[in-house]
């Protein structure tokens, strides 16, 4: 298994992986829109025998905490071809994205996803609760990368514009 940055020519296989991994092609279209908007800051694939079997993306978010801007990313989508789900590929992709974000001095990652799955990486519904967002709810989670950061009392979190166009 090779994890690597997206390259030119990967667009169609990435679309196919995302379309296969979810009930609709909305996530696949989201990745294309983020890429087109220049908001796909981190786009990595899992490749096996010259076939893309997984993909993850990170995009910038407009986030404030206690009325101060926070350097934050939105994680997602994360997709693995159905035949390879539950083989640890998604976990490898999530860890790679988190590690990259830390090396780039991002402070926070926010996502929508299953709390049972994402809590293993340190994501928490409680850490996302202070943030007002149209996506707030039981699947809205946050991971503070800056462990010295004081948790906010209030905040606002807006995903990249492509999310609103779905």
GROMACS .gro file of N, CA and C in nm:
model
  498
    1UNK      N    1   0.085  -0.118   0.000
    1UNK     CA    2   0.000   0.000   0.000
    1UNK      C    3   0.090   0.123   0.000
    2UNK      N    4   0.063   0.210  -0.094
    2UNK     CA    5   0.137   0.336  -0.105
    2UNK      C    6   0.041   0.451  -0.078
    3UNK      N    7   0.075   0.538   0.016
    3UNK     CA    8   0.002   0.663   0.037
    3UNK      C    9   0.083   0.772  -0.029
    4UNK      N   10   0.016   0.851  -0.113
    4UNK     CA   11   0.088   0.954  -0.186
    4UNK      C   12  -0.004   1.071  -0.217
    5UNK      N   13   0.056   1.188  -0.246
    5UNK     CA   14  -0.027   1.301  -0.287
    5UNK      C   15  -0.096   1.273  -0.421
    6UNK      N   16  -0.212   1.335  -0.437
    6UNK     CA   17  -0.281   1.329  -0.565
    6UNK      C   18  -0.191   1.383  -0.674
    7UNK      N   19  -0.195   1.318  -0.790
    7UNK     CA   20  -0.117   1.362  -0.906
    7UNK      C   21  -0.212   1.390  -1.022
    8UNK      N   22  -0.161   1.461  -1.120
    8UNK     CA   23  -0.237   1.484  -1.243
    8UNK      C   24  -0.275   1.349  -1.302
    9UNK      N   25  -0.399   1.335  -1.341
    9UNK     CA   26  -0.448   1.208  -1.395
    9UNK      C   27  -0.521   1.123  -1.292
   10UNK      N   28  -0.514   1.162  -1.164
   10UNK     CA   29  -0.583   1.087  -1.059
   10UNK      C   30  -0.729   1.128  -1.042
   11UNK      N   31  -0.771   1.233  -1.110
   11UNK     CA   32  -0.904   1.289  -1.087
   11UNK      C   33  -1.016   1.187  -1.108
   12UNK      N   34  -1.014   1.115  -1.218
   12UNK     CA   35  -1.121   1.019  -1.246
   12UNK      C   36  -1.120   0.901  -1.148
   13UNK      N   37  -1.003   0.841  -1.119
   13UNK     CA   38  -1.004   0.734  -1.019
   13UNK      C   39  -1.047   0.782  -0.880
   14UNK      N   40  -1.011   0.906  -0.843
   14UNK     CA   41  -1.055   0.960  -0.713
   14UNK      C   42  -1.206   0.977  -0.713
   15UNK      N   43  -1.262   1.027  -0.823
   15UNK     CA   44  -1.407   1.040  -0.833
   15UNK      C   45  -1.472   0.902  -0.817
   16UNK      N   46  -1.417   0.802  -0.885
   16UNK     CA   47  -1.474   0.668  -0.881
   16UNK      C   48  -1.470   0.609  -0.740
   17UNK      N   49  -1.360   0.629  -0.668
   17UNK     CA   50  -1.350   0.577  -0.531
   17UNK      C   51  -1.454   0.643  -0.442
   18UNK      N   52  -1.465   0.776  -0.450
   18UNK     CA   53  -1.563   0.847  -0.367
   18UNK      C   54  -1.706   0.809  -0.404
   19UNK      N   55  -1.735   0.794  -0.533
   19UNK     CA   56  -1.870   0.757  -0.576
   19UNK      C   57  -1.906   0.616  -0.529
   20UNK      N   58  -1.808   0.526  -0.531
   20UNK     CA   59  -1.834   0.388  -0.488
   20UNK      C   60  -1.848   0.376  -0.337
   21UNK      N   61  -1.778   0.461  -0.263
   21UNK     CA   62  -1.775   0.450  -0.118
   21UNK      C   63  -1.901   0.503  -0.050
   22UNK      N   64  -1.975   0.589  -0.119
   22UNK     CA   65  -2.092   0.653  -0.058
   22UNK      C   66  -2.218   0.618  -0.137
   23UNK      N   67  -2.331   0.647  -0.077
   23UNK     CA   68  -2.460   0.612  -0.137
   23UNK      C   69  -2.489   0.691  -0.265
   24UNK      N   70  -2.434   0.812  -0.275
   24UNK     CA   71  -2.451   0.895  -0.395
   24UNK      C   72  -2.314   0.944  -0.438
   25UNK      N   73  -2.311   1.020  -0.548
   25UNK     CA   74  -2.183   1.075  -0.593
   25UNK      C   75  -2.158   1.216  -0.536
   26UNK      N   76  -2.233   1.257  -0.434
   26UNK     CA   77  -2.219   1.392  -0.378
   26UNK      C   78  -2.077   1.418  -0.328
   27UNK      N   79  -2.018   1.324  -0.258
   27UNK     CA   80  -1.883   1.342  -0.206
   27UNK      C   81  -1.782   1.349  -0.320
   28UNK      N   82  -1.802   1.270  -0.423
   28UNK     CA   83  -1.713   1.273  -0.540
   28UNK      C   84  -1.720   1.410  -0.608
   29UNK      N   85  -1.842   1.462  -0.622
   29UNK     CA   86  -1.859   1.596  -0.681
   29UNK      C   87  -1.798   1.703  -0.591
   30UNK      N   88  -1.810   1.683  -0.460
   30UNK     CA   89  -1.751   1.779  -0.364
   30UNK      C   90  -1.601   1.787  -0.384
   31UNK      N   91  -1.534   1.674  -0.396
   31UNK     CA   92  -1.389   1.673  -0.417
   31UNK      C   93  -1.354   1.749  -0.545
   32UNK      N   94  -1.429   1.725  -0.651
   32UNK     CA   95  -1.404   1.796  -0.777
   32UNK      C   96  -1.422   1.947  -0.761
   33UNK      N   97  -1.527   1.988  -0.688
   33UNK     CA   98  -1.551   2.131  -0.666
   33UNK      C   99  -1.442   2.193  -0.580
   34UNK      N  100  -1.400   2.122  -0.475
   34UNK     CA  101  -1.292   2.174  -0.390
   34UNK      C  102  -1.164   2.192  -0.472
   35UNK      N  103  -1.133   2.092  -0.555
   35UNK     CA  104  -1.014   2.099  -0.641
   35UNK      C  105  -1.025   2.218  -0.735
   36UNK      N  106  -1.140   2.232  -0.800
   36UNK     CA  107  -1.162   2.340  -0.896
   36UNK      C  108  -1.152   2.477  -0.830
   37UNK      N  109  -1.199   2.489  -0.706
   37UNK     CA  110  -1.193   2.615  -0.632
   37UNK      C  111  -1.055   2.645  -0.575
   38UNK      N  112  -0.963   2.550  -0.582
   38UNK     CA  113  -0.832   2.567  -0.520
   38UNK      C  114  -0.834   2.546  -0.370
   39UNK      N  115  -0.937   2.476  -0.321
   39UNK     CA  116  -0.953   2.455  -0.178
   39UNK      C  117  -0.921   2.312  -0.132
   40UNK      N  118  -0.863   2.233  -0.216
   40UNK     CA  119  -0.823   2.099  -0.177
   40UNK      C  120  -0.676   2.106  -0.135
   41UNK      N  121  -0.653   2.152  -0.012
   41UNK     CA  122  -0.517   2.178   0.036
   41UNK      C  123  -0.436   2.050   0.053
   42UNK      N  124  -0.502   1.943   0.089
   42UNK     CA  125  -0.436   1.814   0.109
   42UNK      C  126  -0.523   1.711   0.040
   43UNK      N  127  -0.469   1.642  -0.056
   43UNK     CA  128  -0.542   1.539  -0.128
   43UNK      C  129  -0.447   1.422  -0.149
   44UNK      N  130  -0.471   1.316  -0.074
   44UNK     CA  131  -0.384   1.198  -0.082
   44UNK      C  132  -0.466   1.076  -0.121
   45UNK      N  133  -0.398   0.985  -0.184
   45UNK     CA  134  -0.461   0.859  -0.224
   45UNK      C  135  -0.386   0.742  -0.162
   46UNK      N  136  -0.459   0.633  -0.149
   46UNK     CA  137  -0.399   0.503  -0.116
   46UNK      C  138  -0.398   0.425  -0.245
   47UNK      N  139  -0.282   0.380  -0.282
   47UNK     CA  140  -0.266   0.311  -0.410
   47UNK      C  141  -0.215   0.170  -0.385
   48UNK      N  142  -0.274   0.076  -0.456
   48UNK     CA  143  -0.233  -0.063  -0.444
   48UNK      C  144  -0.228  -0.124  -0.583
   49UNK      N  145  -0.114  -0.175  -0.621
   49UNK     CA  146  -0.095  -0.235  -0.753
   49UNK      C  147  -0.142  -0.141  -0.864
   50UNK      N  148  -0.100  -0.015  -0.855
   50UNK     CA  149  -0.131   0.088  -0.954
   50UNK      C  150  -0.280   0.122  -0.963
   51UNK      N  151  -0.358   0.088  -0.860
   51UNK     CA  152  -0.500   0.123  -0.855
   51UNK      C  153  -0.527   0.204  -0.729
   52UNK      N  154  -0.599   0.314  -0.744
   52UNK     CA  155  -0.636   0.396  -0.629
   52UNK      C  156  -0.752   0.327  -0.558
   53UNK      N  157  -0.730   0.299  -0.428
   53UNK     CA  158  -0.833   0.230  -0.349
   53UNK      C  159  -0.884   0.317  -0.234
   54UNK      N  160  -0.823   0.436  -0.216
   54UNK     CA  161  -0.868   0.525  -0.110
   54UNK      C  162  -0.829   0.668  -0.139
   55UNK      N  163  -0.901   0.760  -0.075
   55UNK     CA  164  -0.874   0.903  -0.094
   55UNK      C  165  -0.916   0.979   0.031
   56UNK      N  166  -0.842   1.087   0.059
   56UNK     CA  167  -0.879   1.178   0.168
   56UNK      C  168  -0.847   1.320   0.125
   57UNK      N  169  -0.928   1.413   0.173
   57UNK     CA  170  -0.905   1.554   0.143
   57UNK      C  171  -0.918   1.640   0.268
   58UNK      N  172  -0.842   1.748   0.269
   58UNK     CA  173  -0.853   1.853   0.371
   58UNK      C  174  -0.872   1.985   0.298
   59UNK      N  175  -0.964   2.065   0.348
   59UNK     CA  176  -0.989   2.196   0.287
   59UNK      C  177  -0.993   2.302   0.398
   60UNK      N  178  -0.963   2.426   0.361
   60UNK     CA  179  -0.961   2.532   0.462
   60UNK      C  180  -1.101   2.565   0.511
   61UNK      N  181  -1.108   2.606   0.637
   61UNK     CA  182  -1.234   2.650   0.695
   61UNK      C  183  -1.217   2.792   0.748
   62UNK      N  184  -1.326   2.864   0.755
   62UNK     CA  185  -1.330   2.996   0.817
   62UNK      C  186  -1.381   2.974   0.959
   63UNK      N  187  -1.290   2.979   1.057
   63UNK     CA  188  -1.326   2.946   1.195
   63UNK      C  189  -1.279   3.056   1.289
   64UNK      N  190  -1.365   3.089   1.383
   64UNK     CA  191  -1.326   3.178   1.493
   64UNK      C  192  -1.357   3.107   1.624
   65UNK      N  193  -1.275   3.135   1.723
   65UNK     CA  194  -1.294   3.084   1.858
   65UNK      C  195  -1.279   3.201   1.952
   66UNK      N  196  -1.383   3.227   2.031
   66UNK     CA  197  -1.384   3.345   2.119
   66UNK      C  198  -1.350   3.470   2.040
   67UNK      N  199  -1.410   3.483   1.921
   67UNK     CA  200  -1.394   3.598   1.832
   67UNK      C  201  -1.253   3.616   1.775
   68UNK      N  202  -1.170   3.513   1.784
   68UNK     CA  203  -1.035   3.517   1.727
   68UNK      C  204  -1.025   3.414   1.615
   69UNK      N  205  -0.959   3.451   1.503
   69UNK     CA  206  -0.947   3.353   1.394
   69UNK      C  207  -0.861   3.233   1.436
   70UNK      N  208  -0.902   3.118   1.386
   70UNK     CA  209  -0.831   2.992   1.411
   70UNK      C  210  -0.790   2.934   1.276
   71UNK      N  211  -0.670   2.885   1.269
   71UNK     CA  212  -0.621   2.821   1.146
   71UNK      C  213  -0.674   2.677   1.144
   72UNK      N  214  -0.785   2.658   1.067
   72UNK     CA  215  -0.857   2.530   1.073
   72UNK      C  216  -0.880   2.470   0.935
   73UNK      N  217  -0.891   2.338   0.936
   73UNK     CA  218  -0.918   2.259   0.816
   73UNK      C  219  -1.042   2.175   0.836
   74UNK      N  220  -1.111   2.148   0.726
   74UNK     CA  221  -1.219   2.050   0.726
   74UNK      C  222  -1.167   1.920   0.667
   75UNK      N  223  -1.188   1.811   0.736
   75UNK     CA  224  -1.145   1.680   0.689
   75UNK      C  225  -1.262   1.613   0.618
   76UNK      N  226  -1.237   1.571   0.498
   76UNK     CA  227  -1.339   1.496   0.429
   76UNK      C  228  -1.355   1.539   0.285
   77UNK      N  229  -1.404   1.450   0.209
   77UNK     CA  230  -1.441   1.316   0.250
   77UNK      C  231  -1.321   1.222   0.261
   78UNK      N  232  -1.344   1.113   0.331
   78UNK     CA  233  -1.251   1.000   0.336
   78UNK      C  234  -1.324   0.885   0.268
   79UNK      N  235  -1.263   0.825   0.171
   79UNK     CA  236  -1.330   0.719   0.095
   79UNK      C  237  -1.235   0.603   0.069
   80UNK      N  238  -1.290   0.484   0.079
   80UNK     CA  239  -1.216   0.362   0.046
   80UNK      C  240  -1.311   0.276  -0.037
   81UNK      N  241  -1.259   0.215  -0.141
   81UNK     CA  242  -1.343   0.129  -0.225
   81UNK      C  243  -1.410   0.023  -0.137
   82UNK      N  244  -1.536  -0.009  -0.166
   82UNK     CA  245  -1.609  -0.103  -0.079
   82UNK      C  246  -1.537  -0.235  -0.052
   83UNK      N  247  -1.471  -0.290  -0.151
   83UNK     CA  248  -1.402  -0.419  -0.131
   83UNK      C  249  -1.285  -0.409  -0.034
   84UNK      N  250  -1.234  -0.288  -0.012
   84UNK     CA  251  -1.117  -0.271   0.076
   84UNK      C  252  -1.151  -0.201   0.207
   85UNK      N  253  -1.279  -0.170   0.229
   85UNK     CA  254  -1.318  -0.111   0.356
   85UNK      C  255  -1.294  -0.211   0.468
   86UNK      N  256  -1.263  -0.160   0.586
   86UNK     CA  257  -1.235  -0.239   0.706
   86UNK      C  258  -1.098  -0.306   0.700
   87UNK      N  259  -1.010  -0.258   0.612
   87UNK     CA  260  -0.874  -0.311   0.604
   87UNK      C  261  -0.771  -0.213   0.660
   88UNK      N  262  -0.816  -0.104   0.721
   88UNK     CA  263  -0.724  -0.007   0.781
   88UNK      C  264  -0.676   0.103   0.688
   89UNK      N  265  -0.725   0.104   0.566
   89UNK     CA  266  -0.681   0.204   0.468
   89UNK      C  267  -0.729   0.343   0.509
   90UNK      N  268  -0.856   0.353   0.549
   90UNK     CA  269  -0.909   0.481   0.593
   90UNK      C  270  -0.831   0.535   0.712
   91UNK      N  271  -0.797   0.450   0.806
   91UNK     CA  272  -0.720   0.491   0.924
   91UNK      C  273  -0.583   0.545   0.884
   92UNK      N  274  -0.519   0.478   0.790
   92UNK     CA  275  -0.388   0.526   0.743
   92UNK      C  276  -0.401   0.664   0.678
   93UNK      N  277  -0.507   0.684   0.601
   93UNK     CA  278  -0.528   0.813   0.536
   93UNK      C  279  -0.556   0.922   0.638
   94UNK      N  280  -0.639   0.893   0.737
   94UNK     CA  281  -0.670   0.993   0.841
   94UNK      C  282  -0.544   1.030   0.917
   95UNK      N  283  -0.465   0.932   0.957
   95UNK     CA  284  -0.341   0.962   1.029
   95UNK      C  285  -0.246   1.046   0.944
   96UNK      N  286  -0.236   1.016   0.816
   96UNK     CA  287  -0.149   1.094   0.727
   96UNK      C  288  -0.197   1.238   0.719
   97UNK      N  289  -0.328   1.259   0.711
   97UNK     CA  290  -0.383   1.395   0.703
   97UNK      C  291  -0.356   1.471   0.832
   98UNK      N  292  -0.377   1.407   0.946
   98UNK     CA  293  -0.352   1.472   1.075
   98UNK      C  294  -0.204   1.508   1.088
   99UNK      N  295  -0.117   1.415   1.054
   99UNK     CA  296   0.028   1.442   1.064
   99UNK      C  297   0.069   1.557   0.973
  100UNK      N  298   0.017   1.560   0.852
  100UNK     CA  299   0.049   1.670   0.761
  100UNK      C  300   0.003   1.802   0.820
  101UNK      N  301  -0.121   1.807   0.870
  101UNK     CA  302  -0.175   1.931   0.926
  101UNK      C  303  -0.090   1.982   1.042
  102UNK      N  304  -0.041   1.889   1.124
  102UNK     CA  305   0.046   1.929   1.236
  102UNK      C  306   0.176   1.990   1.184
  103UNK      N  307   0.233   1.932   1.081
  103UNK     CA  308   0.360   1.985   1.029
  103UNK      C  309   0.342   2.120   0.961
  104UNK      N  310   0.220   2.152   0.922
  104UNK     CA  311   0.192   2.280   0.855
  104UNK      C  312   0.137   2.385   0.953
  105UNK      N  313   0.142   2.354   1.081
  105UNK     CA  314   0.100   2.446   1.188
  105UNK      C  315  -0.048   2.483   1.185
  106UNK      N  316  -0.134   2.393   1.140
  106UNK     CA  317  -0.277   2.413   1.153
  106UNK      C  318  -0.313   2.390   1.299
  107UNK      N  319  -0.416   2.458   1.347
  107UNK     CA  320  -0.454   2.448   1.487
  107UNK      C  321  -0.567   2.350   1.514
  108UNK      N  322  -0.653   2.330   1.415
  108UNK     CA  323  -0.777   2.257   1.438
  108UNK      C  324  -0.821   2.187   1.311
  109UNK      N  325  -0.877   2.066   1.327
  109UNK     CA  326  -0.942   1.996   1.217
  109UNK      C  327  -1.085   1.966   1.261
  110UNK      N  328  -1.180   1.993   1.172
  110UNK     CA  329  -1.321   1.967   1.198
  110UNK      C  330  -1.372   1.869   1.092
  111UNK      N  331  -1.464   1.783   1.132
  111UNK     CA  332  -1.522   1.688   1.037
  111UNK      C  333  -1.664   1.653   1.076
  112UNK      N  334  -1.732   1.592   0.980
  112UNK     CA  335  -1.861   1.529   1.002
  112UNK      C  336  -1.840   1.379   0.983
  113UNK      N  337  -1.872   1.301   1.084
  113UNK     CA  338  -1.852   1.158   1.070
  113UNK      C  339  -1.894   1.083   1.194
  114UNK      N  340  -1.880   0.954   1.188
  114UNK     CA  341  -1.918   0.865   1.297
  114UNK      C  342  -1.826   0.887   1.417
  115UNK      N  343  -1.879   0.933   1.531
  115UNK     CA  344  -1.795   0.957   1.648
  115UNK      C  345  -1.722   0.831   1.696
  116UNK      N  346  -1.786   0.716   1.684
  116UNK     CA  347  -1.719   0.592   1.726
  116UNK      C  348  -1.591   0.569   1.646
  117UNK      N  349  -1.596   0.593   1.517
  117UNK     CA  350  -1.479   0.573   1.431
  117UNK      C  351  -1.374   0.681   1.456
  118UNK      N  352  -1.413   0.807   1.452
  118UNK     CA  353  -1.315   0.915   1.455
  118UNK      C  354  -1.259   0.945   1.594
  119UNK      N  355  -1.323   0.898   1.700
  119UNK     CA  356  -1.269   0.922   1.834
  119UNK      C  357  -1.133   0.853   1.852
  120UNK      N  358  -1.108   0.748   1.778
  120UNK     CA  359  -0.979   0.677   1.790
  120UNK      C  360  -0.860   0.765   1.746
  121UNK      N  361  -0.891   0.872   1.672
  121UNK     CA  362  -0.786   0.964   1.627
  121UNK      C  363  -0.782   1.090   1.714
  122UNK      N  364  -0.871   1.098   1.812
  122UNK     CA  365  -0.874   1.213   1.901
  122UNK      C  366  -0.984   1.313   1.871
  123UNK      N  367  -1.066   1.289   1.769
  123UNK     CA  368  -1.177   1.379   1.739
  123UNK      C  369  -1.284   1.366   1.847
  124UNK      N  370  -1.350   1.478   1.873
  124UNK     CA  371  -1.447   1.481   1.981
  124UNK      C  372  -1.567   1.568   1.944
  125UNK      N  373  -1.686   1.518   1.972
  125UNK     CA  374  -1.807   1.597   1.956
  125UNK      C  375  -1.804   1.714   2.055
  126UNK      N  376  -1.758   1.689   2.177
  126UNK     CA  377  -1.753   1.793   2.280
  126UNK      C  378  -1.664   1.909   2.237
  127UNK      N  379  -1.552   1.881   2.170
  127UNK     CA  380  -1.462   1.989   2.126
  127UNK      C  381  -1.523   2.072   2.013
  128UNK      N  382  -1.622   2.018   1.943
  128UNK     CA  383  -1.688   2.092   1.835
  128UNK      C  384  -1.810   2.170   1.884
  129UNK      N  385  -1.860   2.137   2.002
  129UNK     CA  386  -1.984   2.198   2.051
  129UNK      C  387  -1.984   2.351   2.056
  130UNK      N  388  -1.872   2.417   2.091
  130UNK     CA  389  -1.876   2.564   2.097
  130UNK      C  390  -1.896   2.632   1.962
  131UNK      N  391  -1.876   2.558   1.852
  131UNK     CA  392  -1.877   2.619   1.720
  131UNK      C  393  -2.017   2.615   1.657
  132UNK      N  394  -2.067   2.732   1.622
  132UNK     CA  395  -2.192   2.743   1.548
  132UNK      C  396  -2.162   2.708   1.402
  133UNK      N  397  -2.240   2.618   1.348
  133UNK     CA  398  -2.221   2.574   1.210
  133UNK      C  399  -2.351   2.514   1.160
  134UNK      N  400  -2.379   2.529   1.030
  134UNK     CA  401  -2.497   2.462   0.975
  134UNK      C  402  -2.487   2.310   0.987
  135UNK      N  403  -2.368   2.259   1.009
  135UNK     CA  404  -2.347   2.114   1.018
  135UNK      C  405  -2.339   2.064   1.162
  136UNK      N  406  -2.356   2.153   1.259
  136UNK     CA  407  -2.346   2.115   1.400
  136UNK      C  408  -2.449   2.006   1.432
  137UNK      N  409  -2.410   1.917   1.521
  137UNK     CA  410  -2.497   1.808   1.560
  137UNK      C  411  -2.415   1.692   1.612
  138UNK      N  412  -2.474   1.574   1.620
  138UNK     CA  413  -2.407   1.460   1.683
  138UNK      C  414  -2.288   1.403   1.604
  139UNK      N  415  -2.271   1.444   1.479
  139UNK     CA  416  -2.159   1.394   1.398
  139UNK      C  417  -2.052   1.500   1.373
  140UNK      N  418  -2.073   1.620   1.424
  140UNK     CA  419  -1.982   1.734   1.407
  140UNK      C  420  -1.875   1.722   1.514
  141UNK      N  421  -1.747   1.706   1.470
  141UNK     CA  422  -1.638   1.677   1.563
  141UNK      C  423  -1.517   1.764   1.534
  142UNK      N  424  -1.434   1.779   1.636
  142UNK     CA  425  -1.313   1.860   1.622
  142UNK      C  426  -1.195   1.790   1.686
  143UNK      N  427  -1.078   1.822   1.634
  143UNK     CA  428  -0.951   1.775   1.690
  143UNK      C  429  -0.859   1.895   1.699
  144UNK      N  430  -0.821   1.932   1.821
  144UNK     CA  431  -0.724   2.040   1.841
  144UNK      C  432  -0.584   1.986   1.817
  145UNK      N  433  -0.512   2.045   1.723
  145UNK     CA  434  -0.375   2.004   1.693
  145UNK      C  435  -0.277   2.078   1.783
  146UNK      N  436  -0.316   2.199   1.824
  146UNK     CA  437  -0.236   2.280   1.915
  146UNK      C  438  -0.283   2.245   2.056
  147UNK      N  439  -0.208   2.157   2.122
  147UNK     CA  440  -0.249   2.108   2.253
  147UNK      C  441  -0.242   2.215   2.361
  148UNK      N  442  -0.177   2.327   2.332
  148UNK     CA  443  -0.170   2.436   2.430
  148UNK      C  444  -0.287   2.532   2.415
  149UNK      N  445  -0.365   2.516   2.310
  149UNK     CA  446  -0.478   2.607   2.285
  149UNK      C  447  -0.584   2.590   2.393
  150UNK      N  448  -0.637   2.703   2.438
  150UNK     CA  449  -0.745   2.699   2.535
  150UNK      C  450  -0.876   2.675   2.459
  151UNK      N  451  -0.956   2.581   2.505
  151UNK     CA  452  -1.082   2.550   2.439
  151UNK      C  453  -1.174   2.671   2.447
  152UNK      N  454  -1.238   2.709   2.338
  152UNK     CA  455  -1.321   2.829   2.336
  152UNK      C  456  -1.456   2.810   2.406
  153UNK      N  457  -1.512   2.921   2.448
  153UNK     CA  458  -1.648   2.921   2.502
  153UNK      C  459  -1.749   2.930   2.388
  154UNK      N  460  -1.709   2.997   2.280
  154UNK     CA  461  -1.797   3.012   2.165
  154UNK      C  462  -1.713   3.022   2.040
  155UNK      N  463  -1.777   3.000   1.927
  155UNK     CA  464  -1.705   3.007   1.801
  155UNK      C  465  -1.800   2.990   1.684
  156UNK      N  466  -1.740   2.996   1.567
  156UNK     CA  467  -1.814   2.982   1.441
  156UNK      C  468  -1.725   2.901   1.348
  157UNK      N  469  -1.784   2.811   1.271
  157UNK     CA  470  -1.708   2.727   1.179
  157UNK      C  471  -1.782   2.716   1.047
  158UNK      N  472  -1.717   2.761   0.940
  158UNK     CA  473  -1.776   2.752   0.807
  158UNK      C  474  -1.681   2.675   0.716
  159UNK      N  475  -1.738   2.575   0.650
  159UNK     CA  476  -1.660   2.498   0.554
  159UNK      C  477  -1.631   2.579   0.429
  160UNK      N  478  -1.544   2.528   0.345
  160UNK     CA  479  -1.514   2.590   0.215
  160UNK      C  480  -1.645   2.604   0.136
  161UNK      N  481  -1.655   2.704   0.049
  161UNK     CA  482  -1.780   2.731  -0.023
  161UNK      C  483  -1.840   2.611  -0.098
  162UNK      N  484  -1.757   2.520  -0.145
  162UNK     CA  485  -1.808   2.404  -0.219
  162UNK      C  486  -1.908   2.322  -0.138
  163UNK      N  487  -1.888   2.315  -0.007
  163UNK     CA  488  -1.979   2.238   0.076
  163UNK      C  489  -2.122   2.292   0.067
  164UNK      N  490  -2.135   2.423   0.057
  164UNK     CA  491  -2.266   2.486   0.048
  164UNK      C  492  -2.332   2.470  -0.088
  165UNK      N  493  -2.254   2.431  -0.187
  165UNK     CA  494  -2.308   2.416  -0.323
  165UNK      C  495  -2.358   2.275  -0.353
  166UNK      N  496  -2.343   2.185  -0.261
  166UNK     CA  497  -2.389   2.047  -0.286
  166UNK      C  498  -2.539   2.038  -0.289
   0.00000   0.00000   0.00000
